[in-house]
Coordinates of C-alpha atoms in Angstrom, one line a residue:
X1 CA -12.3 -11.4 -11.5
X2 CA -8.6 -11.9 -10.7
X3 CA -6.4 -9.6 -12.1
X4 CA -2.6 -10.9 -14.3
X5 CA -1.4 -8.6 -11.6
X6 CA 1.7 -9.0 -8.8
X7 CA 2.3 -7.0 -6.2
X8 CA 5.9 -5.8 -8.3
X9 CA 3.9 -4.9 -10.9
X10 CA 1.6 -2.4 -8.9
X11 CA 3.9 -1.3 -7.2
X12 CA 5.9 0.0 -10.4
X13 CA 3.4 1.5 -12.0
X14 CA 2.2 3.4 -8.7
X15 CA 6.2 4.6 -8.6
X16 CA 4.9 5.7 -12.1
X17 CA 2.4 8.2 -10.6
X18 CA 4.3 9.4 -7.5
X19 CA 7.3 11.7 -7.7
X20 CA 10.4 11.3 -5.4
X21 CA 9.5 8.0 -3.6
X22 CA 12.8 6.7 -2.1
X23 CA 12.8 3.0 -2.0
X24 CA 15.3 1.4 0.6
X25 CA 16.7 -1.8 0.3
X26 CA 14.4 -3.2 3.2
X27 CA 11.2 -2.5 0.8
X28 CA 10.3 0.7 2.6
X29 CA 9.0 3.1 0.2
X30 CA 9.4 6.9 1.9
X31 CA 8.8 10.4 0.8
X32 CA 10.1 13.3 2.2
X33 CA 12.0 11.6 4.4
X34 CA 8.4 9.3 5.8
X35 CA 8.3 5.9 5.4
X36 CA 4.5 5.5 3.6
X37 CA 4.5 1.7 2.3
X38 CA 6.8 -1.6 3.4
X39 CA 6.7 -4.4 1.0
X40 CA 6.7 -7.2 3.8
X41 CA 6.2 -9.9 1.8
X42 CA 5.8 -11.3 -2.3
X43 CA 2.4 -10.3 -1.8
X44 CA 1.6 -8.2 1.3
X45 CA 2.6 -4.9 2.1
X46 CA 2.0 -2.1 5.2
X47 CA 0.5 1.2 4.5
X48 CA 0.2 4.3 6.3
X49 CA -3.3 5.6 6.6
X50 CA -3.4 7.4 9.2
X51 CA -5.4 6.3 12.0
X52 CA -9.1 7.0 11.1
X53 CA -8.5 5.8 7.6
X54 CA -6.4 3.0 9.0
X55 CA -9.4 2.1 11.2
X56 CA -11.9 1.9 8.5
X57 CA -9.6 -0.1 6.5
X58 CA -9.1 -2.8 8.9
X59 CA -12.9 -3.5 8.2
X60 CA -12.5 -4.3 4.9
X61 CA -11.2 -7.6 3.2
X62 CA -7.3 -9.0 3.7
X63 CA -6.2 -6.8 6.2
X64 CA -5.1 -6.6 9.7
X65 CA -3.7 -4.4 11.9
X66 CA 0.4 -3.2 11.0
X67 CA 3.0 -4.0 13.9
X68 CA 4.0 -0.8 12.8
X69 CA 1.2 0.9 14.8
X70 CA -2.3 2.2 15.0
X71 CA -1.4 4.8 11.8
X72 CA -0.3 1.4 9.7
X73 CA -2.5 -1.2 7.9
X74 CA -1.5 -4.7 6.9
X75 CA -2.5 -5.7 3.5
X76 CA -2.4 -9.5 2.0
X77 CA -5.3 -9.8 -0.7
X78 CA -5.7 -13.7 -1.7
X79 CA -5.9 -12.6 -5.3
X80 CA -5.1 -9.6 -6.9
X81 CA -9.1 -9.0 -8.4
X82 CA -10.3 -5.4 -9.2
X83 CA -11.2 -4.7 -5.4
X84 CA -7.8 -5.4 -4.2
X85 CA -6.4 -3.5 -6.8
X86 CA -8.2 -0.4 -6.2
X87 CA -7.7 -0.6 -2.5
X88 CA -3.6 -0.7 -3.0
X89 CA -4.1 2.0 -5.6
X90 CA -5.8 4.1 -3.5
X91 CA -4.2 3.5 -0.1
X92 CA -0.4 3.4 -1.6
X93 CA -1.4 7.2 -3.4
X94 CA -3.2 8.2 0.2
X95 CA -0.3 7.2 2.3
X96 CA 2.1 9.1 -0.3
X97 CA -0.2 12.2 -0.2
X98 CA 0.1 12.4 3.7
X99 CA 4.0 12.9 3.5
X100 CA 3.5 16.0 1.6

């Protein structure tokens, strides 16, 4: 099922959900002073995972490995369906968690 959803509009209501993100104007979002997500695209974005996770994430759907390195996963869904959704979700709070 593909969801009305955009990448913007994720990504806004994640914001929602996790205090003190600093967004720069290069699309990196950061807490405490850790760079956890980069919007590199309309519809793709690089998350930090951590390695293990990051690992196991590069086995699912859409994704490939970050230039950003091994900790970093790239993320490009074809559509926006429940799946991808709940993988950003989860991933983008994940990253933001790790900067704690």
């Amino acid at each position: 099922m593909r969801s009305d959803h955009s990448l913007g509009d994720l990504l806004a209501e994640l914001l929602d959900e996790t205090p003190d993100v600093d967004l720069s104007a290069t699309r990196e979002y950061a807490h405490n002073g850790t760079a956890f997500a980069h919007r590199t695209g309309e519809e793709s974005i690089d998350l930090r995972l951590g390695s293990e996770i990051g690992e196991a994430a590069l086995r699912t759907p859409d994704t490939r490995p970050s230039s950003r390195g091994s900790d970093w996963v790239s993320f490009t869904p074809k559509a926006w369906d429940d799946m991808a959704v709940d993988r950003l979700k989860a991933w983008f709070r994940l990253g933001w968690r790790l900067t704690e």
